[in-house]
GROMACS .gro file of C-alpha atoms in nm:
model
  323
    1MET     CA    1  -0.442  -2.709   0.423
    2GLY     CA    2  -0.524  -2.951   0.149
    3ARG     CA    3  -0.394  -3.266   0.131
    4VAL     CA    4  -0.257  -3.430  -0.197
    5VAL     CA    5  -0.423  -3.793  -0.219
    6ALA     CA    6  -0.212  -3.897  -0.539
    7ALA     CA    7  -0.038  -3.722  -0.818
    8ALA     CA    8   0.092  -3.902  -1.106
    9VAL     CA    9   0.178  -3.868  -1.509
   10TYR     CA   10   0.040  -4.137  -1.738
   11SER     CA   11   0.168  -4.210  -2.093
   12ALA     CA   12   0.055  -4.499  -2.318
   13GLY     CA   13  -0.166  -4.645  -2.080
   14LYS     CA   14   0.108  -4.704  -1.800
   15LYS     CA   15   0.225  -4.473  -1.506
   16VAL     CA   16   0.533  -4.304  -1.539
   17THR     CA   17   0.608  -4.114  -1.246
   18ASN     CA   18   0.479  -3.957  -0.902
   19ILE     CA   19   0.498  -3.549  -0.917
   20THR     CA   20   0.425  -3.299  -0.736
   21LEU     CA   21   0.173  -3.025  -0.771
   22ASP     CA   22   0.443  -2.781  -0.941
   23GLU     CA   23   0.539  -3.029  -1.157
   24GLY     CA   24   0.195  -3.085  -1.318
   25ALA     CA   25   0.178  -2.853  -1.579
   26ALA     CA   26   0.523  -2.929  -1.743
   27TRP     CA   27   0.415  -3.255  -1.756
   28ALA     CA   28   0.081  -3.226  -1.919
   29ALA     CA   29   0.220  -3.008  -2.181
   30LYS     CA   30   0.419  -3.332  -2.307
   31PRO     CA   31   0.270  -3.516  -2.626
   32GLY     CA   32   0.094  -3.820  -2.517
   33HIS     CA   33   0.111  -3.747  -2.151
   34PHE     CA   34  -0.146  -3.652  -1.887
   35VAL     CA   35  -0.149  -3.589  -1.508
   36TRP     CA   36  -0.409  -3.710  -1.285
   37ILE     CA   37  -0.422  -3.550  -0.948
   38GLY     CA   38  -0.629  -3.596  -0.655
   39LEU     CA   39  -0.682  -3.351  -0.368
   40GLU     CA   40  -0.873  -3.370  -0.038
   41GLU     CA   41  -1.024  -3.061   0.088
   42PRO     CA   42  -0.779  -2.841  -0.133
   43ASN     CA   43  -0.780  -2.447   0.000
   44GLU     CA   44  -0.787  -2.152  -0.212
   45GLU     CA   45  -0.384  -2.121  -0.271
   46GLU     CA   46  -0.359  -2.493  -0.392
   47LEU     CA   47  -0.659  -2.396  -0.639
   48TYR     CA   48  -0.498  -2.072  -0.762
   49ASN     CA   49  -0.165  -2.294  -0.816
   50LEU     CA   50  -0.358  -2.519  -1.015
   51GLN     CA   51  -0.539  -2.247  -1.207
   52ARG     CA   52  -0.202  -2.083  -1.310
   53GLN     CA   53  -0.055  -2.435  -1.435
   54PHE     CA   54  -0.338  -2.549  -1.630
   55ASN     CA   55  -0.514  -2.251  -1.722
   56LEU     CA   56  -0.837  -2.313  -1.567
   57HIS     CA   57  -1.090  -2.089  -1.618
   58GLU     CA   58  -1.178  -1.837  -1.317
   59LEU     CA   59  -1.534  -1.907  -1.298
   60ALA     CA   60  -1.439  -2.299  -1.258
   61ILE     CA   61  -1.231  -2.182  -0.961
   62GLU     CA   62  -1.496  -1.974  -0.802
   63ASP     CA   63  -1.731  -2.286  -0.824
   64ALA     CA   64  -1.502  -2.479  -0.703
   65LEU     CA   65  -1.486  -2.256  -0.407
   66GLU     CA   66  -1.863  -2.263  -0.338
   67LYS     CA   67  -2.096  -2.528  -0.186
   68HIS     CA   68  -2.365  -2.637  -0.450
   69SER     CA   69  -2.706  -2.821  -0.428
   70ARG     CA   70  -2.660  -3.071  -0.699
   71PRO     CA   71  -2.438  -3.233  -0.937
   72LYS     CA   72  -2.395  -3.041  -1.266
   73LEU     CA   73  -2.133  -3.033  -1.551
   74GLU     CA   74  -2.008  -2.701  -1.709
   75THR     CA   75  -1.797  -2.654  -1.985
   76PHE     CA   76  -1.509  -2.350  -2.007
   77GLY     CA   77  -1.342  -2.347  -2.359
   78ASP     CA   78  -1.219  -2.682  -2.407
   79ALA     CA   79  -1.229  -2.792  -2.035
   80LEU     CA   80  -1.485  -2.942  -1.793
   81PHE     CA   81  -1.620  -2.835  -1.465
   82ILE     CA   82  -1.825  -3.124  -1.308
   83VAL     CA   83  -1.964  -3.139  -0.971
   84ILE     CA   84  -2.078  -3.507  -0.809
   85TYR     CA   85  -2.148  -3.630  -0.479
   86SER     CA   86  -2.060  -3.965  -0.317
   87PRO     CA   87  -2.298  -4.089  -0.043
   88ILE     CA   88  -2.181  -4.204   0.285
   89MET     CA   89  -2.268  -4.295   0.617
   90GLU     CA   90  -2.183  -4.101   0.930
   91ASP     CA   91  -2.301  -4.189   1.253
   92GLY     CA   92  -2.573  -4.361   1.100
   93LYS     CA   93  -2.709  -4.052   0.904
   94LEU     CA   94  -2.657  -4.029   0.523
   95GLN     CA   95  -2.420  -3.763   0.406
   96PHE     CA   96  -2.298  -3.659   0.097
   97ILE     CA   97  -1.943  -3.570  -0.013
   98GLU     CA   98  -1.890  -3.331  -0.278
   99THR     CA   99  -1.635  -3.364  -0.525
  100HIS     CA  100  -1.500  -3.148  -0.793
  101ILE     CA  101  -1.363  -3.255  -1.137
  102PHE     CA  102  -1.156  -3.045  -1.360
  103ALA     CA  103  -1.067  -3.236  -1.693
  104GLY     CA  104  -0.901  -3.082  -2.008
  105ARG     CA  105  -0.619  -3.173  -2.272
  106GLY     CA  106  -0.325  -3.338  -2.069
  107TYR     CA  107  -0.484  -3.320  -1.721
  108ILE     CA  108  -0.755  -3.445  -1.479
  109ILE     CA  109  -0.812  -3.305  -1.137
  110THR     CA  110  -1.042  -3.423  -0.848
  111ALA     CA  111  -1.105  -3.231  -0.528
  112ARG     CA  112  -1.320  -3.381  -0.273
  113ASN     CA  113  -1.457  -3.196   0.008
  114GLY     CA  114  -1.484  -3.469   0.242
  115HIS     CA  115  -1.376  -3.806   0.353
  116SER     CA  116  -1.584  -3.992   0.093
  117ALA     CA  117  -1.468  -4.349  -0.064
  118SER     CA  118  -1.102  -4.315  -0.193
  119TYR     CA  119  -1.057  -4.271  -0.546
  120ALA     CA  120  -0.730  -4.485  -0.487
  121HIS     CA  121  -0.964  -4.759  -0.601
  122VAL     CA  122  -1.020  -4.596  -0.931
  123ARG     CA  123  -0.688  -4.537  -0.976
  124GLN     CA  124  -0.568  -4.907  -0.925
  125ARG     CA  125  -0.847  -5.005  -1.136
  126CYS     CA  126  -0.749  -4.804  -1.436
  127GLU     CA  127  -0.365  -4.876  -1.388
  128ALA     CA  128  -0.489  -5.240  -1.421
  129ARG     CA  129  -0.620  -5.176  -1.749
  130PRO     CA  130  -0.358  -4.993  -1.936
  131LEU     CA  131  -0.521  -5.084  -2.282
  132LEU     CA  132  -0.826  -4.876  -2.168
  133LEU     CA  133  -0.625  -4.610  -1.975
  134GLU     CA  134  -0.423  -4.537  -2.302
  135HIS     CA  135  -0.727  -4.350  -2.389
  136GLY     CA  136  -0.630  -4.093  -2.111
  137GLU     CA  137  -0.827  -3.841  -1.959
  138ASP     CA  138  -1.159  -3.961  -2.086
  139PHE     CA  139  -1.125  -4.296  -1.944
  140VAL     CA  140  -1.009  -4.164  -1.623
  141LEU     CA  141  -1.327  -3.928  -1.655
  142TYR     CA  142  -1.536  -4.203  -1.700
  143ALA     CA  143  -1.410  -4.439  -1.445
  144ILE     CA  144  -1.436  -4.164  -1.162
  145LEU     CA  145  -1.808  -4.095  -1.261
  146ASP     CA  146  -1.894  -4.474  -1.261
  147PHE     CA  147  -1.716  -4.518  -0.916
  148VAL     CA  148  -1.918  -4.253  -0.792
  149ILE     CA  149  -2.241  -4.401  -0.921
  150GLU     CA  150  -2.121  -4.764  -0.770
  151ASN     CA  151  -2.155  -4.594  -0.423
  152TYR     CA  152  -2.528  -4.530  -0.446
  153GLN     CA  153  -2.620  -4.921  -0.501
  154PRO     CA  154  -2.485  -5.053  -0.132
  155MET     CA  155  -2.655  -4.735   0.019
  156GLY     CA  156  -2.994  -4.861  -0.177
  157GLU     CA  157  -2.927  -5.208  -0.078
  158ALA     CA  158  -2.863  -5.140   0.299
  159ILE     CA  159  -3.165  -4.875   0.301
  160HIS     CA  160  -3.389  -5.173   0.130
  161ALA     CA  161  -3.294  -5.425   0.389
  162GLN     CA  162  -3.410  -5.181   0.670
  163ILE     CA  163  -3.735  -5.110   0.496
  164ASP     CA  164  -3.799  -5.484   0.477
  165GLU     CA  165  -3.745  -5.537   0.818
  166LEU     CA  166  -3.988  -5.269   0.930
  167GLU     CA  167  -4.214  -5.414   0.682
  168ARG     CA  168  -4.241  -5.736   0.862
  169ASN     CA  169  -4.261  -5.594   1.175
  170VAL     CA  170  -4.565  -5.376   1.074
  171MET     CA  171  -4.720  -5.690   0.933
  172CYS     CA  172  -4.675  -5.893   1.233
  173GLY     CA  173  -4.741  -5.638   1.515
  174SER     CA  174  -4.885  -5.317   1.566
  175LEU     CA  175  -4.755  -4.983   1.395
  176ASN     CA  176  -4.555  -4.768   1.656
  177GLU     CA  177  -4.440  -4.430   1.667
  178ARG     CA  178  -4.086  -4.543   1.621
  179ASP     CA  179  -4.135  -4.738   1.310
  180ILE     CA  180  -4.303  -4.471   1.164
  181GLN     CA  181  -4.042  -4.234   1.245
  182ASN     CA  182  -3.776  -4.459   1.077
  183LEU     CA  183  -3.993  -4.539   0.769
  184HIS     CA  184  -4.021  -4.167   0.703
  185SER     CA  185  -3.647  -4.108   0.800
  186LEU     CA  186  -3.585  -4.422   0.516
  187ARG     CA  187  -3.796  -4.278   0.247
  188ARG     CA  188  -3.632  -3.924   0.323
  189ASP     CA  189  -3.290  -4.087   0.242
  190VAL     CA  190  -3.393  -4.252  -0.072
  191LEU     CA  191  -3.556  -3.890  -0.219
  192ARG     CA  192  -3.207  -3.758  -0.113
  193LEU     CA  193  -3.021  -4.025  -0.306
  194ARG     CA  194  -3.261  -3.972  -0.615
  195ARG     CA  195  -3.208  -3.600  -0.593
  196TYR     CA  196  -2.794  -3.620  -0.608
  197ALA     CA  197  -2.812  -3.910  -0.868
  198ALA     CA  198  -3.074  -3.774  -1.104
  199PRO     CA  199  -2.841  -3.510  -1.275
  200MET     CA  200  -2.580  -3.757  -1.317
  201VAL     CA  201  -2.830  -3.865  -1.622
  202GLU     CA  202  -2.817  -3.558  -1.767
  203ILE     CA  203  -2.419  -3.549  -1.725
  204GLY     CA  204  -2.379  -3.875  -1.896
  205GLU     CA  205  -2.603  -3.754  -2.183
  206GLU     CA  206  -2.409  -3.433  -2.238
  207LEU     CA  207  -2.057  -3.597  -2.231
  208GLN     CA  208  -2.197  -3.815  -2.519
  209LYS     CA  209  -2.266  -3.491  -2.703
  210LEU     CA  210  -1.934  -3.309  -2.635
  211ASN     CA  211  -1.681  -3.268  -2.910
  212PHE     CA  212  -1.379  -3.205  -2.712
  213PRO     CA  213  -1.037  -3.251  -2.812
  214PHE     CA  214  -0.962  -3.481  -2.495
  215ILE     CA  215  -1.301  -3.704  -2.550
  216ASP     CA  216  -1.239  -3.968  -2.802
  217LYS     CA  217  -1.569  -4.059  -2.993
  218ASN     CA  218  -1.490  -4.437  -2.906
  219MET     CA  219  -1.537  -4.351  -2.544
  220ARG     CA  220  -1.882  -4.221  -2.604
  221PRO     CA  221  -2.037  -4.564  -2.521
  222TYR     CA  222  -1.865  -4.565  -2.187
  223PHE     CA  223  -2.047  -4.244  -2.081
  224ARG     CA  224  -2.359  -4.408  -2.231
  225ASP     CA  225  -2.294  -4.687  -1.959
  226VAL     CA  226  -2.294  -4.445  -1.698
  227GLN     CA  227  -2.612  -4.283  -1.800
  228ILE     CA  228  -2.776  -4.638  -1.809
  229HIS     CA  229  -2.618  -4.722  -1.467
  230VAL     CA  230  -2.767  -4.409  -1.308
  231THR     CA  231  -3.086  -4.467  -1.479
  232ARG     CA  232  -3.109  -4.826  -1.325
  233GLN     CA  233  -3.010  -4.674  -0.994
  234MET     CA  234  -3.296  -4.426  -1.048
  235GLU     CA  235  -3.563  -4.672  -1.092
  236ASP     CA  236  -3.438  -4.887  -0.789
  237LEU     CA  237  -3.464  -4.564  -0.585
  238THR     CA  238  -3.816  -4.495  -0.696
  239THR     CA  239  -3.933  -4.824  -0.618
  240LEU     CA  240  -3.761  -4.800  -0.269
  241ALA     CA  241  -3.937  -4.485  -0.209
  242ASP     CA  242  -4.260  -4.624  -0.336
  243ILE     CA  243  -4.211  -4.947  -0.100
  244ALA     CA  244  -4.150  -4.719   0.203
  245SER     CA  245  -4.458  -4.498   0.128
  246GLN     CA  246  -4.689  -4.801   0.112
  247THR     CA  247  -4.533  -4.979   0.419
  248ILE     CA  248  -4.663  -4.656   0.579
  249GLU     CA  249  -4.992  -4.674   0.448
  250VAL     CA  250  -5.058  -5.040   0.511
  251GLY     CA  251  -4.940  -5.009   0.862
  252VAL     CA  252  -5.167  -4.720   0.931
  253LEU     CA  253  -5.450  -4.926   0.751
  254LEU     CA  254  -5.397  -5.218   0.968
  255GLU     CA  255  -5.343  -5.043   1.276
  256ALA     CA  256  -5.687  -4.858   1.178
  257SER     CA  257  -5.839  -5.197   1.133
  258ARG     CA  258  -5.736  -5.348   1.474
  259GLN     CA  259  -5.850  -5.039   1.624
  260SER     CA  260  -6.170  -5.098   1.469
  261VAL     CA  261  -6.194  -5.466   1.608
  262VAL     CA  262  -6.120  -5.330   1.926
  263GLN     CA  263  -6.397  -5.057   1.925
  264ARG     CA  264  -6.619  -5.319   1.815
  265LYS     CA  265  -6.553  -5.548   2.102
  266PHE     CA  266  -6.584  -5.246   2.355
  267ALA     CA  267  -6.932  -5.156   2.196
  268ALA     CA  268  -7.058  -5.532   2.203
  269TRP     CA  269  -6.946  -5.573   2.570
  270ALA     CA  270  -7.093  -5.219   2.630
  271ALA     CA  271  -7.435  -5.307   2.480
  272ILE     CA  272  -7.420  -5.651   2.680
  273LEU     CA  273  -7.381  -5.450   3.027
  274ALA     CA  274  -7.615  -5.188   2.931
  275PHE     CA  275  -7.894  -5.459   2.942
  276PRO     CA  276  -7.889  -5.564   3.310
  277THR     CA  277  -7.811  -5.215   3.404
  278ALA     CA  278  -8.117  -5.117   3.214
  279VAL     CA  279  -8.359  -5.377   3.401
  280ALA     CA  280  -8.187  -5.313   3.747
  281GLY     CA  281  -8.218  -4.949   3.701
  282ILE     CA  282  -8.592  -4.995   3.647
  283TYR     CA  283  -8.654  -5.192   3.934
  284GLY     CA  284  -8.460  -4.962   4.141
  285MET     CA  285  -8.715  -4.685   4.078
  286ASN     CA  286  -8.932  -4.627   4.413
  287PHE     CA  287  -9.283  -4.723   4.272
  288GLN     CA  288  -9.561  -4.948   4.460
  289ASN     CA  289  -9.681  -5.087   4.182
  290MET     CA  290  -9.427  -5.272   3.982
  291PRO     CA  291  -9.471  -5.605   3.767
  292GLU     CA  292  -9.409  -5.907   4.010
  293LEU     CA  293  -9.267  -5.693   4.302
  294ASN     CA  294  -9.443  -5.898   4.559
  295TRP     CA  295  -9.407  -6.238   4.397
  296HIS     CA  296  -9.200  -6.471   4.598
  297TYR     CA  297  -8.972  -6.588   4.308
  298GLY     CA  298  -8.959  -6.262   4.140
  299TYR     CA  299  -8.593  -6.172   4.244
  300PHE     CA  300  -8.474  -6.503   4.058
  301ALA     CA  301  -8.728  -6.445   3.723
  302VAL     CA  302  -8.548  -6.118   3.696
  303LEU     CA  303  -8.228  -6.254   3.746
  304GLY     CA  304  -8.331  -6.543   3.467
  305PHE     CA  305  -8.451  -6.246   3.251
  306ILE     CA  306  -8.138  -6.088   3.260
  307SER     CA  307  -7.923  -6.357   3.218
  308VAL     CA  308  -8.110  -6.470   2.919
  309GLY     CA  309  -8.110  -6.135   2.750
  310CYS     CA  310  -7.721  -6.099   2.814
  311VAL     CA  311  -7.652  -6.448   2.668
  312GLY     CA  312  -7.871  -6.370   2.368
  313LEU     CA  313  -7.685  -6.061   2.309
  314TRP     CA  314  -7.361  -6.227   2.332
  315ALA     CA  315  -7.415  -6.486   2.073
  316SER     CA  316  -7.567  -6.247   1.829
  317PHE     CA  317  -7.239  -6.035   1.860
  318LYS     CA  318  -7.048  -6.336   1.812
  319ARG     CA  319  -7.244  -6.454   1.520
  320SER     CA  320  -7.182  -6.101   1.347
  321GLY     CA  321  -6.799  -6.121   1.439
  322TRP     CA  322  -6.774  -5.849   1.696
  323LEU     CA  323  -6.673  -6.085   1.970
   0.00000   0.00000   0.00000
């Protein structure tokens, strides 16, 4: 069973009274009045009830009963059906709550299919601005779209803060597998935010062009504001995705550089150790006639030769930056 979050009728920019779902059509038919109904996870019975009252198109109801992959706007006669998504963090994971909006002469209905940020804040804002609310359904539609877009900003800022922290970790220390996984996860979240936000640009453009009875021409600049707001969000998200990708690339390059330094040091020490090993190996061969084999100071001479050779190699590697 769905839940009616709020249902009220408005006239001349002011709230007239709260209503039940069955009273919506009667109030919407009154000149100068419109109803605003907010539902959470409505069932088929409630949607079909609204269809009968407000003469909603059957295709719009079918759409409302389905899950969608991206925001969209569709027109059915003089009515609109809009699908939008609100981002939320649930158990540390980015989720998107689908909302359906039915808008037409005398009514605006929102149906959330999950627990996203409540539209009660939108209702409070609109009721606090009676001069704008006097415009009616089109101003409420703008307020809802603007509110949904606002929800993307804190998500982007939170992801930005996490990317900055990981970037500092990468620059100060080695890049571990967990950092790479976190960066990849954040980048994927940014791309998902972009995927759900991008169609809102088209929705804003369409709302500026539509010539509907309940959309006042004076409201078109407000829908343009929605489009501009979404465009800015898209730019910020694109920048975030680039930062995440570049952080991963820089981390990989830094790690490769650190490994190269270690490998050079190993190679240098291996070369230094190879010199006494080679000399000792030669003198360990069982030959009778070898240089200085019977000399009293031959042992010390060979040790001196090895020491001088190792010190020379160490100094050479040190100058070249390998040690």
